[in-house]
Coordinates of N, CA, C and O in Angstrom, one line a residue:
M1 N 17.8 -9.4 -28.4 CA 18.5 -9.2 -29.6 C 17.9 -7.9 -30.2 O 16.7 -7.7 -30.3
N2 N 18.8 -7.0 -30.6 CA 18.3 -5.7 -31.2 C 17.8 -6.0 -32.6 O 18.2 -6.9 -33.3
C3 N 17.0 -5.0 -33.1 CA 16.3 -5.2 -34.4 C 17.3 -5.3 -35.5 O 17.1 -6.1 -36.5
Q4 N 18.4 -4.5 -35.5 CA 19.4 -4.5 -36.6 C 20.0 -5.9 -36.8 O 20.2 -6.4 -37.9
I5 N 20.4 -6.5 -35.6 CA 21.0 -7.8 -35.7 C 20.0 -8.8 -36.2 O 20.4 -9.7 -37.1
F6 N 18.8 -8.8 -35.8 CA 17.7 -9.7 -36.2 C 17.6 -9.6 -37.7 O 17.5 -10.6 -38.5
I7 N 17.5 -8.3 -38.2 CA 17.3 -8.1 -39.7 C 18.5 -8.6 -40.5 O 18.3 -9.3 -41.5
S8 N 19.7 -8.4 -40.0 CA 20.9 -8.9 -40.6 C 20.9 -10.4 -40.7 O 21.3 -11.0 -41.7
M9 N 20.6 -11.1 -39.6 CA 20.6 -12.5 -39.5 C 19.5 -13.1 -40.4 O 19.8 -14.1 -41.1
K10 N 18.4 -12.5 -40.5 CA 17.3 -12.9 -41.4 C 17.7 -12.8 -42.9 O 17.5 -13.7 -43.7
F11 N 18.4 -11.7 -43.2 CA 18.9 -11.5 -44.5 C 19.9 -12.5 -44.9 O 19.9 -13.1 -46.0
I12 N 20.8 -12.9 -44.0 CA 21.8 -14.0 -44.2 C 21.0 -15.3 -44.5 O 21.4 -16.0 -45.4
E13 N 20.0 -15.6 -43.7 CA 19.2 -16.8 -43.9 C 18.6 -16.9 -45.3 O 18.6 -17.9 -46.0
I14 N 18.0 -15.7 -45.7 CA 17.4 -15.7 -47.0 C 18.5 -15.9 -48.1 O 18.2 -16.6 -49.1
L15 N 19.6 -15.2 -48.0 CA 20.7 -15.4 -49.0 C 21.1 -16.9 -49.1 O 21.4 -17.4 -50.1
N16 N 21.3 -17.5 -47.9 CA 21.7 -18.9 -47.9 C 20.7 -19.8 -48.6 O 21.1 -20.8 -49.2
E17 N 19.4 -19.4 -48.6 CA 18.4 -20.2 -49.3 C 18.5 -20.0 -50.8 O 18.2 -20.9 -51.6
M18 N 18.9 -18.8 -51.2 CA 19.0 -18.4 -52.6 C 20.2 -18.9 -53.3 O 20.2 -19.3 -54.5
V19 N 21.3 -19.0 -52.6 CA 22.6 -19.3 -53.2 C 23.1 -20.6 -52.5 O 23.2 -20.7 -51.3
T20 N 23.5 -21.5 -53.4 CA 24.0 -22.8 -52.8 C 25.5 -22.9 -53.2 O 26.0 -22.4 -54.2
H21 N 26.2 -23.7 -52.5 CA 27.6 -24.0 -52.8 C 27.6 -25.4 -53.4 O 26.8 -26.3 -53.1
P22 N 28.6 -25.7 -54.3 CA 29.6 -24.8 -54.8 C 29.0 -23.8 -55.8 O 28.0 -24.1 -56.4
F23 N 29.6 -22.7 -55.9 CA 29.2 -21.7 -56.9 C 29.5 -22.3 -58.3 O 30.3 -23.2 -58.4
P24 N 28.7 -21.9 -59.3 CA 28.9 -22.6 -60.6 C 30.2 -22.3 -61.3 O 30.6 -23.0 -62.2
N25 N 31.0 -21.3 -60.9 CA 32.3 -21.0 -61.5 C 33.4 -21.3 -60.5 O 33.2 -21.1 -59.3
S26 N 34.5 -21.7 -61.0 CA 35.6 -22.0 -60.2 C 36.9 -21.5 -60.8 O 36.9 -21.2 -62.0
K27 N 38.0 -21.4 -60.0 CA 39.2 -20.9 -60.5 C 40.3 -21.5 -59.7 O 40.2 -21.6 -58.5
K28 N 41.4 -22.0 -60.3 CA 42.5 -22.6 -59.6 C 43.5 -21.5 -59.4 O 43.9 -20.8 -60.4
I29 N 44.0 -21.3 -58.2 CA 44.9 -20.3 -57.8 C 46.2 -21.0 -57.4 O 46.1 -21.9 -56.6
T30 N 47.4 -20.5 -57.9 CA 48.6 -21.1 -57.5 C 49.5 -20.0 -56.9 O 49.8 -19.0 -57.5
F31 N 49.8 -20.2 -55.6 CA 50.7 -19.3 -54.9 C 52.1 -19.7 -55.1 O 52.4 -20.9 -55.1
K32 N 53.0 -18.7 -55.2 CA 54.4 -19.0 -55.4 C 55.1 -18.4 -54.1 O 55.2 -17.2 -54.0
T33 N 55.6 -19.2 -53.3 CA 56.2 -18.8 -52.0 C 57.6 -18.2 -52.3 O 58.2 -18.5 -53.3
E34 N 58.2 -17.5 -51.3 CA 59.5 -16.9 -51.4 C 60.6 -18.0 -51.6 O 61.6 -17.7 -52.2
N35 N 60.4 -19.2 -51.2 CA 61.4 -20.2 -51.4 C 61.1 -21.1 -52.7 O 61.8 -22.1 -52.9
G36 N 60.2 -20.6 -53.5 CA 60.0 -21.2 -54.8 C 58.9 -22.3 -54.9 O 58.7 -22.8 -55.9
E37 N 58.4 -22.6 -53.7 CA 57.3 -23.7 -53.7 C 56.1 -23.1 -54.3 O 55.8 -21.9 -54.3
K38 N 55.3 -24.0 -54.9 CA 54.0 -23.7 -55.5 C 52.9 -24.4 -54.7 O 53.0 -25.6 -54.5
V39 N 51.9 -23.7 -54.3 CA 50.7 -24.2 -53.6 C 49.5 -23.9 -54.3 O 49.2 -22.7 -54.5
S40 N 48.8 -24.9 -54.8 CA 47.5 -24.6 -55.6 C 46.3 -24.8 -54.8 O 46.2 -25.7 -53.9
V41 N 45.3 -24.0 -55.0 CA 44.0 -24.0 -54.3 C 42.9 -24.0 -55.3 O 42.9 -23.1 -56.2
N42 N 41.9 -24.8 -55.2 CA 40.7 -24.8 -56.0 C 39.7 -23.8 -55.3 O 39.3 -24.1 -54.2
C43 N 39.3 -22.8 -56.0 CA 38.4 -21.8 -55.4 C 37.1 -21.7 -56.1 O 37.0 -21.8 -57.3
E44 N 36.0 -21.6 -55.3 CA 34.8 -21.2 -55.9 C 34.9 -19.7 -56.2 O 35.5 -18.9 -55.4
Y45 N 34.4 -19.3 -57.3 CA 34.5 -17.9 -57.8 C 33.2 -17.2 -57.5 O 32.2 -17.5 -58.1
A46 N 33.2 -16.3 -56.5 CA 32.0 -15.5 -56.2 C 31.8 -14.5 -57.2 O 32.5 -13.4 -57.2
N47 N 30.9 -14.7 -58.2 CA 30.8 -13.9 -59.3 C 29.6 -12.9 -59.3 O 29.7 -11.7 -59.6
T48 N 28.5 -13.4 -58.8 CA 27.3 -12.5 -58.8 C 27.2 -11.8 -57.5 O 27.9 -12.2 -56.5
P49 N 26.4 -10.7 -57.4 CA 26.3 -10.0 -56.1 C 25.8 -10.9 -55.0 O 26.3 -10.8 -53.8
E50 N 24.9 -11.8 -55.3 CA 24.4 -12.8 -54.2 C 25.5 -13.7 -53.7 O 25.7 -13.9 -52.5
E51 N 26.4 -14.2 -54.7 CA 27.5 -15.1 -54.3 C 28.5 -14.3 -53.4 O 29.0 -14.8 -52.5
K52 N 28.7 -13.0 -53.8 CA 29.7 -12.2 -53.1 C 29.2 -11.9 -51.7 O 29.9 -11.9 -50.7
M53 N 27.9 -11.7 -51.5 CA 27.3 -11.5 -50.2 C 27.3 -12.7 -49.4 O 27.5 -12.7 -48.2
T54 N 27.2 -13.9 -50.0 CA 27.1 -15.1 -49.3 C 28.5 -15.6 -48.9 O 28.7 -16.0 -47.7
G55 N 29.4 -15.6 -49.8 CA 30.8 -16.0 -49.5 C 30.8 -17.5 -48.9 O 30.3 -18.4 -49.5
V56 N 31.4 -17.6 -47.7 CA 31.4 -18.9 -47.1 C 30.3 -19.2 -46.1 O 30.2 -20.2 -45.5
L57 N 29.3 -18.2 -46.0 CA 28.2 -18.5 -45.2 C 27.5 -19.7 -45.6 O 27.3 -20.0 -46.8
G58 N 27.0 -20.5 -44.7 CA 26.3 -21.7 -45.0 C 27.2 -22.9 -45.1 O 26.7 -24.0 -45.1
L59 N 28.5 -22.7 -45.2 CA 29.4 -23.8 -45.2 C 29.8 -24.2 -43.8 O 30.0 -23.4 -42.9
D60 N 29.9 -25.5 -43.5 CA 30.4 -26.0 -42.2 C 31.9 -26.1 -42.3 O 32.6 -26.1 -41.2
E61 N 32.5 -26.3 -43.5 CA 33.9 -26.4 -43.6 C 34.3 -26.3 -45.1 O 33.4 -26.3 -45.9
M62 N 35.6 -26.1 -45.4 CA 36.1 -26.2 -46.7 C 37.2 -27.3 -46.7 O 37.9 -27.5 -45.7
G63 N 37.4 -27.9 -47.8 CA 38.5 -28.9 -47.9 C 39.8 -28.1 -47.8 O 39.9 -26.9 -48.0
E64 N 40.9 -28.8 -47.4 CA 42.2 -28.2 -47.1 C 42.7 -27.3 -48.3 O 43.2 -26.2 -48.1
F65 N 42.5 -27.7 -49.5 CA 43.0 -27.0 -50.7 C 41.9 -26.4 -51.4 O 41.9 -26.3 -52.7
N66 N 40.9 -25.9 -50.7 CA 39.7 -25.2 -51.3 C 39.6 -23.8 -50.7 O 40.1 -23.5 -49.6
G67 N 38.9 -22.9 -51.4 CA 38.7 -21.6 -51.0 C 37.6 -20.9 -51.8 O 36.9 -21.5 -52.6
V68 N 37.4 -19.6 -51.5 CA 36.5 -18.8 -52.3 C 37.2 -17.5 -52.7 O 38.0 -16.9 -51.8
I69 N 37.1 -17.1 -53.9 CA 37.8 -15.9 -54.4 C 36.7 -14.9 -54.8 O 35.7 -15.2 -55.4
F70 N 37.0 -13.6 -54.4 CA 36.2 -12.5 -54.7 C 37.0 -11.5 -55.5 O 38.2 -11.2 -55.2
D71 N 36.4 -10.9 -56.6 CA 37.1 -9.9 -57.3 C 36.4 -8.6 -57.1 O 35.3 -8.5 -56.5
G72 N 36.9 -7.5 -57.7 CA 36.3 -6.2 -57.5 C 36.1 -5.8 -56.1 O 35.1 -5.2 -55.7
V73 N 37.1 -6.1 -55.3 CA 37.0 -5.8 -53.8 C 37.0 -4.2 -53.6 O 37.8 -3.5 -54.2
S74 N 36.1 -3.8 -52.8 CA 36.0 -2.4 -52.5 C 36.7 -2.1 -51.2 O 37.1 -3.1 -50.5
S75 N 36.6 -0.9 -50.7 CA 37.3 -0.6 -49.4 C 36.4 -0.9 -48.2 O 36.7 -0.8 -47.1
S76 N 35.1 -1.4 -48.5 CA 34.2 -1.8 -47.4 C 34.7 -3.0 -46.7 O 35.6 -3.7 -47.2
Y77 N 34.2 -3.4 -45.6 CA 34.7 -4.5 -44.8 C 34.0 -5.8 -45.1 O 33.0 -5.9 -45.8
Y78 N 34.7 -6.8 -44.7 CA 34.2 -8.2 -44.7 C 33.7 -8.5 -43.3 O 34.5 -8.3 -42.3
H79 N 32.5 -9.1 -43.1 CA 32.1 -9.4 -41.8 C 32.2 -10.9 -41.6 O 32.2 -11.7 -42.5
M80 N 32.3 -11.3 -40.3 CA 32.4 -12.7 -40.0 C 31.1 -13.3 -39.3 O 31.1 -14.4 -38.8
K81 N 30.1 -12.5 -39.3 CA 28.8 -12.9 -38.7 C 28.3 -14.1 -39.4 O 28.1 -14.1 -40.6
G82 N 28.0 -15.2 -38.7 CA 27.5 -16.4 -39.3 C 28.5 -17.3 -39.9 O 28.1 -18.4 -40.3
V83 N 29.8 -17.0 -39.9 CA 30.8 -17.8 -40.5 C 31.1 -18.8 -39.4 O 31.3 -18.5 -38.2
K84 N 31.2 -20.1 -39.7 CA 31.3 -21.2 -38.7 C 32.8 -21.7 -38.5 O 33.0 -22.5 -37.6
F85 N 33.8 -21.1 -39.2 CA 35.1 -21.6 -39.0 C 36.1 -20.4 -39.3 O 35.7 -19.5 -40.0
P86 N 37.3 -20.4 -38.7 CA 38.2 -19.3 -39.0 C 38.7 -19.3 -40.4 O 38.7 -20.4 -41.1
L87 N 39.1 -18.1 -40.9 CA 39.5 -17.9 -42.3 C 40.9 -17.2 -42.3 O 41.1 -16.4 -41.4
D88 N 41.6 -17.5 -43.3 CA 42.7 -16.6 -43.7 C 42.2 -15.8 -44.9 O 41.7 -16.4 -45.9
M89 N 42.2 -14.5 -44.8 CA 41.7 -13.7 -45.9 C 43.0 -13.1 -46.5 O 43.8 -12.4 -45.9
V90 N 43.2 -13.5 -47.8 CA 44.4 -13.2 -48.5 C 44.0 -12.1 -49.5 O 43.3 -12.3 -50.5
F91 N 44.5 -10.9 -49.2 CA 44.2 -9.7 -50.1 C 45.3 -9.5 -51.1 O 46.5 -9.4 -50.7
C92 N 44.9 -9.4 -52.3 CA 45.9 -9.4 -53.4 C 45.6 -8.2 -54.4 O 44.5 -7.8 -54.5
N93 N 46.7 -7.8 -55.1 CA 46.4 -6.9 -56.2 C 46.5 -7.8 -57.5 O 46.1 -9.0 -57.4
K94 N 47.0 -7.4 -58.6 CA 47.0 -8.1 -59.8 C 47.7 -9.5 -59.7 O 47.3 -10.5 -60.3
N95 N 48.8 -9.5 -59.0 CA 49.6 -10.8 -58.9 C 50.4 -11.0 -57.6 O 51.2 -11.8 -57.5
K96 N 50.1 -10.1 -56.6 CA 50.9 -10.1 -55.4 C 50.1 -10.1 -54.2 O 49.1 -9.4 -54.2
I97 N 50.4 -10.8 -53.1 CA 49.7 -10.7 -51.9 C 50.1 -9.4 -51.1 O 51.2 -9.2 -50.8
L98 N 49.0 -8.6 -50.8 CA 49.2 -7.4 -50.1 C 49.2 -7.6 -48.6 O 49.9 -6.9 -47.9
D99 N 48.4 -8.5 -48.2 CA 48.2 -8.8 -46.7 C 47.4 -10.1 -46.5 O 46.7 -10.5 -47.4
I100 N 47.7 -10.7 -45.4 CA 46.9 -11.9 -45.0 C 46.4 -11.6 -43.6 O 47.1 -11.2 -42.7
R101 N 45.0 -11.7 -43.4 CA 44.4 -11.4 -42.1 C 43.7 -12.7 -41.7 O 43.0 -13.3 -42.4
Y102 N 43.9 -13.0 -40.4 CA 43.3 -14.2 -39.8 C 42.0 -13.7 -39.2 O 42.0 -12.7 -38.5
A103 N 40.9 -14.4 -39.5 CA 39.6 -13.9 -39.1 C 38.8 -15.0 -38.3 O 38.7 -16.2 -38.8
E104 N 38.4 -14.7 -37.1 CA 37.7 -15.7 -36.3 C 36.2 -15.6 -36.6 O 35.6 -14.6 -36.9
P105 N 35.5 -16.8 -36.4 CA 34.0 -16.8 -36.5 C 33.4 -15.7 -35.6 O 33.8 -15.6 -34.5
N106 N 32.4 -15.0 -36.2 CA 31.7 -13.9 -35.4 C 32.7 -12.9 -34.9 O 32.3 -12.2 -33.9
G107 N 33.9 -12.8 -35.4 CA 34.9 -11.8 -34.9 C 34.7 -10.4 -35.5 O 33.7 -10.1 -36.1
K108 N 35.8 -9.6 -35.4 CA 35.8 -8.3 -35.9 C 35.7 -8.2 -37.4 O 36.1 -9.1 -38.1
N109 N 35.2 -7.1 -37.9 CA 35.1 -6.8 -39.3 C 36.6 -6.7 -39.9 O 37.4 -6.2 -39.2
I110 N 36.8 -7.2 -41.1 CA 38.1 -7.1 -41.7 C 38.1 -6.1 -42.9 O 37.2 -6.2 -43.7
Y111 N 39.0 -5.2 -42.9 CA 39.1 -4.2 -43.9 C 40.2 -4.5 -44.8 O 41.4 -4.7 -44.4
P112 N 40.0 -4.5 -46.2 CA 41.1 -4.8 -47.1 C 42.1 -3.7 -47.2 O 41.7 -2.5 -47.0
P113 N 43.4 -3.9 -47.4 CA 44.3 -2.8 -47.6 C 44.1 -2.1 -48.9 O 43.5 -2.7 -49.8
K114 N 44.5 -0.9 -49.0 CA 44.4 -0.1 -50.2 C 45.1 -0.8 -51.4 O 46.1 -1.4 -51.2
G115 N 44.4 -0.8 -52.5 CA 44.9 -1.4 -53.7 C 44.5 -2.9 -53.9 O 44.9 -3.5 -54.9
T116 N 43.7 -3.4 -53.0 CA 43.2 -4.8 -53.1 C 42.3 -4.9 -54.3 O 41.3 -4.2 -54.5
L117 N 42.5 -5.9 -55.1 CA 41.7 -6.3 -56.2 C 40.9 -7.6 -56.0 O 39.8 -7.8 -56.5
Y118 N 41.6 -8.5 -55.2 CA 41.0 -9.8 -54.9 C 41.1 -10.2 -53.4 O 42.1 -9.8 -52.8
N119 N 40.1 -10.9 -53.0 CA 40.2 -11.5 -51.6 C 40.0 -13.0 -51.8 O 39.0 -13.4 -52.4
I120 N 41.0 -13.8 -51.4 CA 40.9 -15.2 -51.4 C 40.7 -15.7 -50.0 O 41.6 -15.5 -49.2
E121 N 39.6 -16.3 -49.7 CA 39.3 -16.8 -48.4 C 39.7 -18.3 -48.3 O 39.2 -19.1 -49.1
L122 N 40.5 -18.6 -47.4 CA 41.0 -20.0 -47.2 C 40.8 -20.4 -45.7 O 40.5 -19.5 -44.9
N123 N 40.9 -21.7 -45.4 CA 40.8 -22.1 -44.0 C 41.8 -21.4 -43.2 O 42.9 -21.2 -43.6
G124 N 41.4 -21.0 -42.0 CA 42.3 -20.3 -41.0 C 43.5 -21.2 -40.7 O 43.4 -22.3 -40.5
G125 N 44.7 -20.5 -40.9 CA 45.9 -21.2 -40.6 C 46.6 -21.8 -41.9 O 47.7 -22.3 -41.8
F126 N 45.8 -21.8 -43.0 CA 46.3 -22.4 -44.2 C 47.6 -21.8 -44.7 O 48.6 -22.5 -45.0
C127 N 47.7 -20.5 -44.6 CA 48.8 -19.7 -45.1 C 50.1 -20.0 -44.3 O 51.2 -20.3 -44.8
D128 N 49.9 -20.1 -42.9 CA 51.1 -20.4 -42.1 C 51.5 -21.8 -42.4 O 52.7 -22.1 -42.5
K129 N 50.6 -22.8 -42.5 CA 50.9 -24.2 -42.7 C 51.7 -24.4 -44.0 O 52.5 -25.2 -44.1
H130 N 51.4 -23.6 -45.0 CA 52.0 -23.8 -46.4 C 53.0 -22.7 -46.7 O 53.3 -22.5 -47.9
N131 N 53.4 -21.9 -45.7 CA 54.5 -20.9 -45.9 C 54.1 -19.8 -46.9 O 55.0 -19.3 -47.6
I132 N 52.8 -19.4 -46.9 CA 52.3 -18.4 -47.8 C 52.4 -17.1 -47.0 O 51.8 -17.0 -45.9
K133 N 53.0 -16.0 -47.6 CA 53.2 -14.8 -46.8 C 52.9 -13.6 -47.7 O 52.9 -13.6 -48.9
K134 N 52.8 -12.5 -47.0 CA 52.6 -11.2 -47.6 C 53.8 -11.0 -48.5 O 55.0 -11.3 -48.2
G135 N 53.6 -10.5 -49.8 CA 54.6 -10.3 -50.8 C 54.8 -11.4 -51.7 O 55.4 -11.2 -52.8
D136 N 54.2 -12.6 -51.4 CA 54.3 -13.7 -52.4 C 53.5 -13.4 -53.6 O 52.5 -12.6 -53.5
N137 N 53.8 -14.1 -54.7 CA 53.0 -14.0 -55.9 C 52.0 -15.1 -56.1 O 52.1 -16.1 -55.4
F138 N 51.1 -14.9 -57.0 CA 50.2 -16.0 -57.3 C 49.8 -15.9 -58.8 O 50.2 -14.9 -59.5

């Protein structure tokens, strides 16, 4: 194992010890699909820098209608190192879905599209299952 990977994994372990789930803040998000259906999700709100760094790390699973929301999304990437299950990453602006990216555990880094203000992380396949698509509102 190279030194950089070891240091990254050790940092993730330390973060997981510092930050526990659920985060103290939550937010209910309701998606409005193109056919008028509403799908609500209870999200942990990653508010502090430590919570934002941790995200879903340390979780073995999320409930079907649960997720994690991040605000203040920058153009830097999201990594999947240490994530134990696939995710749908829903990138949004003020009230519209800009893109949805499926992310595999330990897969490629995910870059948000330009104009992203929020990233809502849901169980992988959730969006397909509930007909949530790019361009839908929330």
